[in-house]
Amino acid sequence: MRVDFNVPLDGSKKITDDKRIVESLPSIKKIMENGGRLILMSHLGRPKGKVNSDYSLAPVALRLAELLDCPVTMAKECIGTEVMQQVLALQDGEVMLLENLRFHPEEEANDPDFSRELASLGEVYVNDAFGTAHRAHASTEGITHYVQTAVAGFLIERELLYLGKALQEPERPFVAILGGSKISGKIDVLENLFKKVDTVLIGGAMVFTFFKAQGYEIGNSLVEESKIELALKILAEAKAKGIKLLLPTDVILTAEISATADCHAEMITAIPEGMIGVDIGPLTIEAYRNEILSARTVLWNGPMGIFEIDNFAAGTMAVANAMAEATAKGATTIIGGGDSAAAVAKAGLAQEMTHISTGGGASLEFLEGKELPGIAALND
Ligand code: ADP
Ligand code: MG
């Protein structure tokens, strides 16, 4: 089973957040409880194809043993005769963890021989690592060519259920909230969502490219000059398709991006030269909140402002709160994107959302409508 055990480690190789291990437990326990002999594999960090003990998965094996309350055999390698001997010694219901796949350059190169060696260790392949499913690597895609049965685990199943349903048959009204730093990073998501959404709420830095396109003064706010035409095209397309696309009516302005800088709200028609837009304003928060609360499906990707700085986080926190309220009212609420998930965690609302995607890049590519090779390769 391919899992995502790419956990953060501190200097003394202590795991600082075991969320990814904990989230993998349902699939792991299912196999062990059914008497399977479980071989787990993962990458950790970026060892760049070389053995590097700083990136050993040994601390993960120890933590997993604690969580499962049973021994976890740690292999010194991920392929080879010694690993094969350890595999053959496994009893029903026992579990072992292979060493970091990325100690071998063949993993990311999707090398067929390496894939075949990994496949030779087992009979059934399970992929439960959504975060790497958008990459065709030996342990995600290559291996499926050398096993009969290749299936998704519970984590991937859940991602496909929620992200997939939103894209295919969302309960309406379907509201998408898009923010973050760049239009260029979200344009493909926006285009794909245009096929299904009723309403789009725009926040983050990309609003200033829209405002500039509409002829407003935007001061020193972030702008993508090369995307101004695209912004106009998006506005026209929304209109033609009858999609309600909302832009902020007011924003939070500051003279400098720092934790101690002053800031205040201003209408978007009155942004002075030199000022920087860093969040959506209170009128916009109210309008967006109302849209979110009237939705049956809400999909959020990209913070509304520079939420890493508390003074510029109100818009992002308000969206998180409104989504939590919407969930309580029975709406399906979905978060995609690493920074958006971090913002929800910061708001202490992670438990109040229907689904928070575990894969930053993978969820983005999925929302863009791209096929994820690690998922396309599975039988079921
Ligand atoms: P996600 O990871 O959820 O997909 P992105 O990576 O696209 O989100 O965007 C997150 C980043 O966007 C955050 O670091 C945030 O500071 C930045 N951001 C949001 N609004 C602004 C803004 N007005 N100006 C500059 N950066 C912004
Ligand atoms: Mg991000």
mmCIF file of C-alpha atoms and ligand atoms in Angstrom:
data_model
loop_
_atom_site.group_PDB
_atom_site.id
_atom_site.type_symbol
_atom_site.label_atom_id
_atom_site.label_comp_id
_atom_site.label_asym_id
_atom_site.label_seq_id
_atom_site.Cartn_x
_atom_site.Cartn_y
_atom_site.Cartn_z
ATOM 1 C CA MET A 1 0.000 0.000 0.000
ATOM 2 C CA ARG A 2 1.309 3.411 -1.053
ATOM 3 C CA VAL A 3 0.634 5.897 1.723
ATOM 4 C CA ASP A 4 1.591 9.504 2.292
ATOM 5 C CA PHE A 5 3.862 9.429 5.338
ATOM 6 C CA ASN A 6 5.627 12.616 4.260
ATOM 7 C CA VAL A 7 5.429 14.071 7.779
ATOM 8 C CA PRO A 8 7.271 17.121 9.114
ATOM 9 C CA LEU A 9 10.335 16.244 11.250
ATOM 10 C CA ASP A 10 12.301 18.537 13.553
ATOM 11 C CA GLY A 11 16.129 18.617 13.835
ATOM 12 C CA SER A 12 16.257 15.569 16.101
ATOM 13 C CA LYS A 13 14.041 13.513 13.767
ATOM 14 C CA LYS A 14 10.956 13.904 15.947
ATOM 15 C CA ILE A 15 7.647 13.978 14.116
ATOM 16 C CA THR A 16 6.092 17.397 14.757
ATOM 17 C CA ASP A 17 2.694 16.549 13.225
ATOM 18 C CA ASP A 18 1.489 12.956 12.789
ATOM 19 C CA LYS A 19 -1.770 13.903 11.015
ATOM 20 C CA ARG A 20 -0.822 12.065 7.816
ATOM 21 C CA ILE A 21 -0.088 8.857 9.713
ATOM 22 C CA VAL A 22 -3.328 9.099 11.678
ATOM 23 C CA GLU A 23 -5.333 9.728 8.490
ATOM 24 C CA SER A 24 -3.905 6.563 6.921
ATOM 25 C CA LEU A 25 -5.019 4.359 9.829
ATOM 26 C CA PRO A 26 -8.482 3.369 8.508
ATOM 27 C CA SER A 27 -7.041 1.694 5.383
ATOM 28 C CA ILE A 28 -4.148 0.197 7.364
ATOM 29 C CA LYS A 29 -6.400 -1.252 10.070
ATOM 30 C CA LYS A 30 -8.875 -2.617 7.539
ATOM 31 C CA ILE A 31 -6.185 -4.700 5.853
ATOM 32 C CA MET A 32 -4.573 -5.874 9.099
ATOM 33 C CA GLU A 33 -7.891 -6.763 10.725
ATOM 34 C CA ASN A 34 -8.845 -8.799 7.656
ATOM 35 C CA GLY A 35 -5.645 -10.811 8.070
ATOM 36 C CA GLY A 36 -3.702 -9.180 5.270
ATOM 37 C CA ARG A 37 0.078 -9.039 5.341
ATOM 38 C CA LEU A 38 0.606 -5.343 4.900
ATOM 39 C CA ILE A 39 3.625 -3.751 3.240
ATOM 40 C CA LEU A 40 3.547 0.034 3.449
ATOM 41 C CA MET A 41 5.593 2.366 1.264
ATOM 42 C CA SER A 42 6.011 6.138 1.150
ATOM 43 C CA HIS A 43 8.384 8.943 0.361
ATOM 44 C CA LEU A 44 9.613 11.451 2.930
ATOM 45 C CA GLY A 45 11.046 14.841 2.015
ATOM 46 C CA ARG A 46 13.364 15.378 -0.927
ATOM 47 C CA PRO A 47 16.417 13.115 -0.606
ATOM 48 C CA LYS A 48 16.931 13.547 -4.388
ATOM 49 C CA GLY A 49 17.489 9.906 -5.247
ATOM 50 C CA LYS A 50 20.229 9.296 -2.652
ATOM 51 C CA VAL A 51 20.244 7.431 0.649
ATOM 52 C CA ASN A 52 20.152 10.086 3.373
ATOM 53 C CA SER A 53 19.445 9.053 6.964
ATOM 54 C CA ASP A 54 17.897 12.476 7.649
ATOM 55 C CA TYR A 55 14.977 11.281 5.534
ATOM 56 C CA SER A 56 14.657 7.774 6.922
ATOM 57 C CA LEU A 57 11.095 6.606 7.601
ATOM 58 C CA ALA A 58 12.261 4.839 10.816
ATOM 59 C CA PRO A 59 10.677 7.509 13.106
ATOM 60 C CA VAL A 60 7.394 6.964 11.261
ATOM 61 C CA ALA A 61 7.533 3.201 11.914
ATOM 62 C CA LEU A 62 7.939 3.916 15.637
ATOM 63 C CA ARG A 63 5.004 6.337 15.681
ATOM 64 C CA LEU A 64 2.846 3.960 13.647
ATOM 65 C CA ALA A 65 3.633 1.148 16.110
ATOM 66 C CA GLU A 66 2.429 3.394 18.952
ATOM 67 C CA LEU A 67 -0.757 4.298 17.097
ATOM 68 C CA LEU A 68 -1.519 0.678 16.164
ATOM 69 C CA ASP A 69 -0.295 -0.679 19.471
ATOM 70 C CA CYS A 70 1.589 -3.468 17.701
ATOM 71 C CA PRO A 71 5.082 -3.971 16.246
ATOM 72 C CA VAL A 72 5.900 -2.453 12.842
ATOM 73 C CA THR A 73 8.866 -3.989 11.031
ATOM 74 C CA MET A 74 11.095 -1.294 9.512
ATOM 75 C CA ALA A 75 12.932 -2.369 6.371
ATOM 76 C CA LYS A 76 16.389 -0.970 5.642
ATOM 77 C CA GLU A 77 15.553 -0.674 1.946
ATOM 78 C CA CYS A 78 12.470 -0.637 -0.273
ATOM 79 C CA ILE A 79 13.617 -3.308 -2.767
ATOM 80 C CA GLY A 80 16.152 -6.155 -2.815
ATOM 81 C CA THR A 81 16.689 -9.600 -1.315
ATOM 82 C CA GLU A 82 16.777 -8.519 2.323
ATOM 83 C CA VAL A 83 13.421 -6.760 1.945
ATOM 84 C CA MET A 84 12.006 -9.823 0.205
ATOM 85 C CA GLN A 85 13.098 -12.006 3.145
ATOM 86 C CA GLN A 86 11.359 -9.672 5.588
ATOM 87 C CA VAL A 87 8.230 -9.764 3.429
ATOM 88 C CA LEU A 88 8.247 -13.564 3.351
ATOM 89 C CA ALA A 89 8.571 -13.639 7.158
ATOM 90 C CA LEU A 90 5.427 -11.521 7.614
ATOM 91 C CA GLN A 91 2.498 -13.312 9.243
ATOM 92 C CA ASP A 92 -1.208 -12.693 8.637
ATOM 93 C CA GLY A 93 -2.271 -9.369 10.135
ATOM 94 C CA GLU A 94 1.314 -8.075 10.457
ATOM 95 C CA VAL A 95 2.681 -4.862 8.999
ATOM 96 C CA MET A 96 6.017 -3.597 7.729
ATOM 97 C CA LEU A 97 7.216 -0.281 6.352
ATOM 98 C CA LEU A 98 9.654 0.003 3.461
ATOM 99 C CA GLU A 99 12.419 2.605 3.596
ATOM 100 C CA ASN A 100 11.993 5.935 1.749
ATOM 101 C CA LEU A 101 11.126 5.297 -1.918
ATOM 102 C CA ARG A 102 12.891 8.483 -2.995
ATOM 103 C CA PHE A 103 16.288 7.119 -1.875
ATOM 104 C CA HIS A 104 16.126 5.720 -5.423
ATOM 105 C CA PRO A 105 16.006 8.113 -8.417
ATOM 106 C CA GLU A 106 13.973 5.393 -10.199
ATOM 107 C CA GLU A 107 10.934 6.247 -8.048
ATOM 108 C CA GLU A 108 10.305 9.704 -9.481
ATOM 109 C CA ALA A 109 11.571 8.603 -12.904
ATOM 110 C CA ASN A 110 8.787 5.962 -12.930
ATOM 111 C CA ASP A 111 11.373 3.363 -13.900
ATOM 112 C CA PRO A 112 9.767 0.094 -15.096
ATOM 113 C CA ASP A 113 12.323 -2.240 -13.478
ATOM 114 C CA PHE A 114 11.973 -0.493 -10.134
ATOM 115 C CA SER A 115 8.175 -0.583 -10.476
ATOM 116 C CA ARG A 116 8.321 -4.334 -11.179
ATOM 117 C CA GLU A 117 10.512 -4.917 -8.124
ATOM 118 C CA LEU A 118 8.093 -3.051 -5.883
ATOM 119 C CA ALA A 119 5.193 -4.989 -7.382
ATOM 120 C CA SER A 120 6.951 -8.319 -6.772
ATOM 121 C CA LEU A 121 6.687 -7.756 -3.003
ATOM 122 C CA GLY A 122 2.906 -8.125 -2.918
ATOM 123 C CA GLU A 123 -0.233 -9.504 -4.520
ATOM 124 C CA VAL A 124 -2.670 -6.616 -4.254
ATOM 125 C CA TYR A 125 -1.822 -2.929 -4.626
ATOM 126 C CA VAL A 126 -3.640 -0.190 -2.739
ATOM 127 C CA ASN A 127 -2.988 3.504 -3.315
ATOM 128 C CA ASP A 128 -4.051 5.756 -0.461
ATOM 129 C CA ALA A 129 -1.653 8.648 -1.118
ATOM 130 C CA PHE A 130 -3.822 11.302 -2.748
ATOM 131 C CA GLY A 131 -1.131 13.980 -2.359
ATOM 132 C CA THR A 132 1.130 12.220 -4.896
ATOM 133 C CA ALA A 133 -1.608 10.881 -7.182
ATOM 134 C CA HIS A 134 -0.988 13.682 -9.708
ATOM 135 C CA ARG A 135 2.529 12.369 -10.297
ATOM 136 C CA ALA A 136 3.247 9.284 -12.383
ATOM 137 C CA HIS A 137 5.889 7.738 -10.145
ATOM 138 C CA ALA A 138 6.954 4.095 -9.822
ATOM 139 C CA SER A 139 5.000 3.594 -6.580
ATOM 140 C CA THR A 140 1.867 5.389 -7.839
ATOM 141 C CA GLU A 141 1.551 4.594 -11.533
ATOM 142 C CA GLY A 142 4.353 2.286 -12.698
ATOM 143 C CA ILE A 143 3.586 -0.442 -10.172
ATOM 144 C CA THR A 144 -0.003 -0.824 -11.421
ATOM 145 C CA HIS A 145 1.315 -2.346 -14.648
ATOM 146 C CA TYR A 146 2.733 -5.301 -12.724
ATOM 147 C CA VAL A 147 -0.147 -6.226 -10.404
ATOM 148 C CA GLN A 148 -3.547 -7.757 -11.126
ATOM 149 C CA THR A 149 -5.480 -5.742 -8.603
ATOM 150 C CA ALA A 150 -4.826 -2.041 -8.021
ATOM 151 C CA VAL A 151 -7.386 -0.207 -5.906
ATOM 152 C CA ALA A 152 -7.933 3.056 -4.049
ATOM 153 C CA GLY A 153 -7.800 3.205 -0.243
ATOM 154 C CA PHE A 154 -10.315 4.998 1.949
ATOM 155 C CA LEU A 155 -8.528 8.375 1.840
ATOM 156 C CA ILE A 156 -8.485 8.501 -1.942
ATOM 157 C CA GLU A 157 -12.044 7.203 -2.062
ATOM 158 C CA ARG A 158 -13.113 10.111 0.141
ATOM 159 C CA GLU A 159 -11.296 12.668 -2.023
ATOM 160 C CA LEU A 160 -12.950 11.320 -5.159
ATOM 161 C CA LEU A 161 -16.325 11.247 -3.471
ATOM 162 C CA TYR A 162 -16.335 14.888 -2.397
ATOM 163 C CA LEU A 163 -14.204 16.585 -5.038
ATOM 164 C CA GLY A 164 -15.691 14.386 -7.747
ATOM 165 C CA LYS A 165 -19.285 14.993 -6.732
ATOM 166 C CA ALA A 166 -18.753 18.764 -6.586
ATOM 167 C CA LEU A 167 -17.459 18.695 -10.146
ATOM 168 C CA GLN A 168 -20.040 16.297 -11.527
ATOM 169 C CA GLU A 169 -23.353 16.603 -9.746
ATOM 170 C CA PRO A 170 -23.208 19.305 -7.078
ATOM 171 C CA GLU A 171 -26.271 20.039 -5.011
ATOM 172 C CA ARG A 172 -27.349 23.579 -5.937
ATOM 173 C CA PRO A 173 -26.811 26.402 -5.373
ATOM 174 C CA PHE A 174 -23.127 25.616 -5.886
ATOM 175 C CA VAL A 175 -20.858 28.456 -4.732
ATOM 176 C CA ALA A 176 -17.123 28.442 -5.465
ATOM 177 C CA ILE A 177 -14.782 30.778 -3.594
ATOM 178 C CA LEU A 178 -11.470 31.452 -5.281
ATOM 179 C CA GLY A 179 -8.587 33.430 -3.828
ATOM 180 C CA GLY A 180 -4.866 33.130 -3.311
ATOM 181 C CA SER A 181 -2.070 34.996 -4.924
ATOM 182 C CA LYS A 182 -2.370 34.548 -8.675
ATOM 183 C CA ILE A 183 -4.960 34.339 -11.436
ATOM 184 C CA SER A 184 -2.473 32.226 -13.355
ATOM 185 C CA GLY A 185 -2.513 29.627 -10.571
ATOM 186 C CA LYS A 186 -6.308 29.385 -10.490
ATOM 187 C CA ILE A 187 -7.454 30.068 -14.022
ATOM 188 C CA ASP A 188 -7.726 26.411 -14.993
ATOM 189 C CA VAL A 189 -9.736 25.703 -11.846
ATOM 190 C CA LEU A 190 -12.014 28.625 -12.618
ATOM 191 C CA GLU A 191 -12.525 27.542 -16.235
ATOM 192 C CA ASN A 192 -13.368 23.999 -15.159
ATOM 193 C CA LEU A 193 -15.724 25.144 -12.383
ATOM 194 C CA PHE A 194 -17.515 27.425 -14.857
ATOM 195 C CA LYS A 195 -19.098 24.246 -16.235
ATOM 196 C CA LYS A 196 -20.967 23.656 -12.971
ATOM 197 C CA VAL A 197 -21.077 26.623 -10.576
ATOM 198 C CA ASP A 198 -23.930 29.034 -9.963
ATOM 199 C CA THR A 199 -21.877 31.645 -8.110
ATOM 200 C CA VAL A 200 -18.183 32.520 -7.881
ATOM 201 C CA LEU A 201 -16.775 34.706 -5.110
ATOM 202 C CA ILE A 202 -13.354 36.157 -5.873
ATOM 203 C CA GLY A 203 -10.808 37.227 -3.260
ATOM 204 C CA GLY A 204 -7.053 37.268 -2.732
ATOM 205 C CA ALA A 205 -4.544 39.130 -4.821
ATOM 206 C CA MET A 206 -6.202 38.216 -8.119
ATOM 207 C CA VAL A 207 -8.984 40.737 -7.484
ATOM 208 C CA PHE A 208 -6.548 43.532 -8.336
ATOM 209 C CA THR A 209 -5.925 42.151 -11.797
ATOM 210 C CA PHE A 210 -9.717 42.222 -12.304
ATOM 211 C CA PHE A 211 -9.916 45.790 -10.947
ATOM 212 C CA LYS A 212 -7.076 46.990 -13.131
ATOM 213 C CA ALA A 213 -8.811 45.381 -16.106
ATOM 214 C CA GLN A 214 -11.922 47.382 -15.224
ATOM 215 C CA GLY A 215 -9.896 50.605 -15.114
ATOM 216 C CA TYR A 216 -9.632 51.168 -11.356
ATOM 217 C CA GLU A 217 -6.573 52.513 -9.550
ATOM 218 C CA ILE A 218 -5.076 49.629 -7.545
ATOM 219 C CA GLY A 219 -2.095 51.353 -5.926
ATOM 220 C CA ASN A 220 0.789 48.971 -5.262
ATOM 221 C CA SER A 221 -1.392 45.881 -4.961
ATOM 222 C CA LEU A 222 -0.213 42.693 -6.630
ATOM 223 C CA VAL A 223 -1.208 42.600 -10.279
ATOM 224 C CA GLU A 224 -0.488 40.252 -13.177
ATOM 225 C CA GLU A 225 -0.209 42.631 -16.136
ATOM 226 C CA SER A 226 -0.124 39.738 -18.582
ATOM 227 C CA LYS A 227 -3.472 38.447 -17.284
ATOM 228 C CA ILE A 228 -5.522 41.640 -17.665
ATOM 229 C CA GLU A 229 -7.060 40.534 -20.961
ATOM 230 C CA LEU A 230 -7.775 37.151 -19.436
ATOM 231 C CA ALA A 231 -9.577 38.823 -16.524
ATOM 232 C CA LEU A 232 -11.863 40.639 -18.988
ATOM 233 C CA LYS A 233 -12.476 37.406 -20.859
ATOM 234 C CA ILE A 234 -13.444 35.654 -17.599
ATOM 235 C CA LEU A 235 -15.909 38.425 -16.720
ATOM 236 C CA ALA A 236 -17.494 38.211 -20.165
ATOM 237 C CA GLU A 237 -17.672 34.439 -20.019
ATOM 238 C CA ALA A 238 -19.373 34.495 -16.613
ATOM 239 C CA LYS A 239 -21.934 36.945 -17.963
ATOM 240 C CA ALA A 240 -22.588 34.869 -21.076
ATOM 241 C CA LYS A 241 -23.075 31.726 -18.988
ATOM 242 C CA GLY A 242 -25.336 33.406 -16.437
ATOM 243 C CA ILE A 243 -22.842 32.762 -13.626
ATOM 244 C CA LYS A 244 -22.970 35.236 -10.754
ATOM 245 C CA LEU A 245 -19.348 36.311 -10.394
ATOM 246 C CA LEU A 246 -18.788 38.602 -7.408
ATOM 247 C CA LEU A 247 -15.733 40.783 -6.855
ATOM 248 C CA PRO A 248 -15.100 42.681 -3.609
ATOM 249 C CA THR A 249 -16.737 46.100 -3.217
ATOM 250 C CA ASP A 250 -14.300 47.090 -0.479
ATOM 251 C CA VAL A 251 -10.798 45.988 0.495
ATOM 252 C CA ILE A 252 -8.326 46.352 3.359
ATOM 253 C CA LEU A 253 -5.429 48.644 2.498
ATOM 254 C CA THR A 254 -1.996 49.060 4.049
ATOM 255 C CA ALA A 255 1.118 51.047 3.206
ATOM 256 C CA GLU A 256 3.394 48.095 3.907
ATOM 257 C CA ILE A 257 3.019 44.350 4.366
ATOM 258 C CA SER A 258 4.104 43.799 7.960
ATOM 259 C CA ALA A 259 2.556 42.524 11.175
ATOM 260 C CA THR A 260 2.693 45.967 12.775
ATOM 261 C CA ALA A 261 1.509 48.094 9.827
ATOM 262 C CA ASP A 262 -1.715 50.127 10.067
ATOM 263 C CA CYS A 263 -4.572 49.113 7.803
ATOM 264 C CA HIS A 264 -8.095 50.293 7.009
ATOM 265 C CA ALA A 265 -11.036 49.475 4.747
ATOM 266 C CA GLU A 266 -11.702 51.434 1.564
ATOM 267 C CA MET A 267 -14.130 51.144 -1.351
ATOM 268 C CA ILE A 268 -12.423 49.671 -4.385
ATOM 269 C CA THR A 269 -13.246 52.836 -6.347
ATOM 270 C CA ALA A 270 -11.109 54.863 -3.939
ATOM 271 C CA ILE A 271 -7.775 53.045 -3.624
ATOM 272 C CA PRO A 272 -5.079 55.735 -3.281
ATOM 273 C CA GLU A 273 -1.772 55.510 -5.137
ATOM 274 C CA GLY A 274 0.899 53.634 -3.209
ATOM 275 C CA MET A 275 -1.462 51.604 -1.025
ATOM 276 C CA ILE A 276 -1.563 47.787 -1.093
ATOM 277 C CA GLY A 277 -4.736 45.682 -0.963
ATOM 278 C CA VAL A 278 -4.266 42.812 1.479
ATOM 279 C CA ASP A 279 -7.757 41.494 2.311
ATOM 280 C CA ILE A 280 -11.444 41.825 1.463
ATOM 281 C CA GLY A 281 -13.338 44.523 3.415
ATOM 282 C CA PRO A 282 -16.293 44.275 5.828
ATOM 283 C CA LEU A 283 -19.012 44.982 3.202
ATOM 284 C CA THR A 284 -17.596 42.243 1.006
ATOM 285 C CA ILE A 285 -17.388 39.872 3.963
ATOM 286 C CA GLU A 286 -21.088 40.416 4.608
ATOM 287 C CA ALA A 287 -22.047 39.873 0.956
ATOM 288 C CA TYR A 288 -19.884 36.739 0.617
ATOM 289 C CA ARG A 289 -21.226 35.377 3.907
ATOM 290 C CA ASN A 290 -24.790 35.648 2.600
ATOM 291 C CA GLU A 291 -23.881 33.793 -0.591
ATOM 292 C CA ILE A 292 -22.143 31.035 1.365
ATOM 293 C CA LEU A 293 -25.075 30.614 3.742
ATOM 294 C CA SER A 294 -27.551 30.257 0.884
ATOM 295 C CA ALA A 295 -25.493 27.517 -0.816
ATOM 296 C CA ARG A 296 -25.956 23.724 -0.737
ATOM 297 C CA THR A 297 -22.403 23.083 -1.957
ATOM 298 C CA VAL A 298 -19.439 25.363 -1.225
ATOM 299 C CA LEU A 299 -15.973 24.784 -2.629
ATOM 300 C CA TRP A 300 -13.137 27.024 -1.400
ATOM 301 C CA ASN A 301 -9.669 27.303 -2.861
ATOM 302 C CA GLY A 302 -7.330 30.166 -1.980
ATOM 303 C CA PRO A 303 -7.308 32.601 0.981
ATOM 304 C CA MET A 304 -9.081 35.981 0.749
ATOM 305 C CA GLY A 305 -6.048 37.943 1.931
ATOM 306 C CA ILE A 306 -2.581 37.682 3.401
ATOM 307 C CA PHE A 307 -3.977 35.642 6.292
ATOM 308 C CA GLU A 308 -0.512 34.770 7.605
ATOM 309 C CA ILE A 309 -0.597 38.301 9.155
ATOM 310 C CA ASP A 310 -3.372 38.590 11.746
ATOM 311 C CA ASN A 311 -4.380 42.134 10.733
ATOM 312 C CA PHE A 312 -5.023 40.934 7.184
ATOM 313 C CA ALA A 313 -6.762 37.664 8.100
ATOM 314 C CA ALA A 314 -10.330 38.832 8.848
ATOM 315 C CA GLY A 315 -11.717 38.062 5.370
ATOM 316 C CA THR A 316 -10.228 34.575 5.281
ATOM 317 C CA MET A 317 -11.405 33.825 8.827
ATOM 318 C CA ALA A 318 -14.899 35.123 8.012
ATOM 319 C CA VAL A 319 -15.153 32.817 4.996
ATOM 320 C CA ALA A 320 -14.021 29.895 7.159
ATOM 321 C CA ASN A 321 -16.657 30.787 9.765
ATOM 322 C CA ALA A 322 -19.424 31.167 7.186
ATOM 323 C CA MET A 323 -18.515 27.792 5.718
ATOM 324 C CA ALA A 324 -18.664 26.200 9.173
ATOM 325 C CA GLU A 325 -22.154 27.710 9.591
ATOM 326 C CA ALA A 326 -23.167 26.430 6.175
ATOM 327 C CA THR A 327 -22.006 22.928 7.122
ATOM 328 C CA ALA A 328 -24.140 23.081 10.261
ATOM 329 C CA LYS A 329 -27.107 24.007 8.056
ATOM 330 C CA GLY A 330 -26.575 20.873 5.977
ATOM 331 C CA ALA A 331 -24.484 22.183 3.081
ATOM 332 C CA THR A 332 -21.534 20.218 1.726
ATOM 333 C CA THR A 333 -18.388 22.280 2.327
ATOM 334 C CA ILE A 334 -15.100 21.402 0.673
ATOM 335 C CA ILE A 335 -11.653 22.944 1.067
ATOM 336 C CA GLY A 336 -8.958 22.432 -1.556
ATOM 337 C CA GLY A 337 -5.458 23.908 -1.487
ATOM 338 C CA GLY A 338 -2.707 23.777 1.106
ATOM 339 C CA ASP A 339 -2.896 27.382 2.301
ATOM 340 C CA SER A 340 -6.684 27.360 2.497
ATOM 341 C CA ALA A 341 -6.538 24.191 4.608
ATOM 342 C CA ALA A 342 -3.927 25.871 6.834
ATOM 343 C CA ALA A 343 -6.239 28.896 7.231
ATOM 344 C CA VAL A 344 -9.149 26.661 8.282
ATOM 345 C CA ALA A 345 -6.882 24.909 10.790
ATOM 346 C CA LYS A 346 -5.739 28.309 12.088
ATOM 347 C CA ALA A 347 -9.400 29.263 12.575
ATOM 348 C CA GLY A 348 -9.861 26.042 14.572
ATOM 349 C CA LEU A 349 -12.645 24.965 12.193
ATOM 350 C CA ALA A 350 -11.157 21.884 10.529
ATOM 351 C CA GLN A 351 -13.761 19.644 12.181
ATOM 352 C CA GLU A 352 -16.617 21.862 10.943
ATOM 353 C CA MET A 353 -16.034 21.252 7.221
ATOM 354 C CA THR A 354 -17.452 18.338 5.239
ATOM 355 C CA HIS A 355 -14.132 17.641 3.562
ATOM 356 C CA ILE A 356 -10.653 19.140 3.600
ATOM 357 C CA SER A 357 -8.566 17.793 0.760
ATOM 358 C CA THR A 358 -5.230 16.313 1.819
ATOM 359 C CA GLY A 359 -3.509 16.959 -1.498
ATOM 360 C CA GLY A 360 -2.483 20.539 -2.328
ATOM 361 C CA GLY A 361 -1.212 20.116 -5.889
ATOM 362 C CA ALA A 362 -3.264 16.977 -6.490
ATOM 363 C CA SER A 363 -6.565 18.590 -5.483
ATOM 364 C CA LEU A 364 -5.798 21.609 -7.661
ATOM 365 C CA GLU A 365 -5.126 19.409 -10.694
ATOM 366 C CA PHE A 366 -8.253 17.399 -9.966
ATOM 367 C CA LEU A 367 -10.334 20.586 -9.764
ATOM 368 C CA GLU A 368 -8.777 21.711 -13.042
ATOM 369 C CA GLY A 369 -10.352 18.625 -14.586
ATOM 370 C CA LYS A 370 -7.032 16.890 -15.242
ATOM 371 C CA GLU A 371 -6.692 13.150 -15.006
ATOM 372 C CA LEU A 372 -4.507 12.115 -12.050
ATOM 373 C CA PRO A 373 -2.201 9.322 -13.300
ATOM 374 C CA GLY A 374 -2.035 7.591 -9.909
ATOM 375 C CA ILE A 375 -5.825 7.302 -9.892
ATOM 376 C CA ALA A 376 -6.458 6.650 -13.561
ATOM 377 C CA ALA A 377 -4.166 3.596 -13.234
ATOM 378 C CA LEU A 378 -6.339 1.923 -10.584
ATOM 379 C CA ASN A 379 -8.912 -0.810 -11.390
ATOM 380 C CA ASP A 380 -11.343 0.252 -8.694
HETATM 381 P P1 ADP B 1 -3.924 27.527 -1.784
HETATM 382 O O1 ADP B 1 -2.616 26.962 -1.269
HETATM 383 O O2 ADP B 1 -5.027 27.392 -0.790
HETATM 384 O O3 ADP B 1 -4.261 26.990 -3.146
HETATM 385 P P2 ADP B 1 -2.617 29.867 -2.853
HETATM 386 O O4 ADP B 1 -1.296 29.193 -2.709
HETATM 387 O O5 ADP B 1 -3.126 30.090 -4.203
HETATM 388 O O6 ADP B 1 -3.710 29.117 -1.950
HETATM 389 O O7 ADP B 1 -2.537 31.325 -2.196
HETATM 390 C C1 ADP B 1 -2.172 31.534 -0.871
HETATM 391 C C2 ADP B 1 -1.378 32.799 -0.726
HETATM 392 O O8 ADP B 1 -2.042 33.921 -1.293
HETATM 393 C C3 ADP B 1 -1.188 33.134 0.737
HETATM 394 O O9 ADP B 1 0.183 32.976 1.065
HETATM 395 C C4 ADP B 1 -1.631 34.585 0.856
HETATM 396 O O10 ADP B 1 -0.752 35.392 1.639
HETATM 397 C C5 ADP B 1 -1.611 35.060 -0.578
HETATM 398 N N1 ADP B 1 -2.506 36.217 -0.781
HETATM 399 C C6 ADP B 1 -3.834 36.270 -0.573
HETATM 400 N N2 ADP B 1 -4.299 37.522 -0.782
HETATM 401 C C7 ADP B 1 -3.236 38.272 -1.139
HETATM 402 C C8 ADP B 1 -3.058 39.647 -1.486
HETATM 403 N N3 ADP B 1 -4.089 40.499 -1.498
HETATM 404 N N4 ADP B 1 -1.810 40.076 -1.795
HETATM 405 C C9 ADP B 1 -0.770 39.207 -1.775
HETATM 406 N N5 ADP B 1 -0.856 37.897 -1.465
HETATM 407 C C10 ADP B 1 -2.083 37.436 -1.149
HETATM 408 MG MG MG B 2 -0.528 27.428 -1.776
#
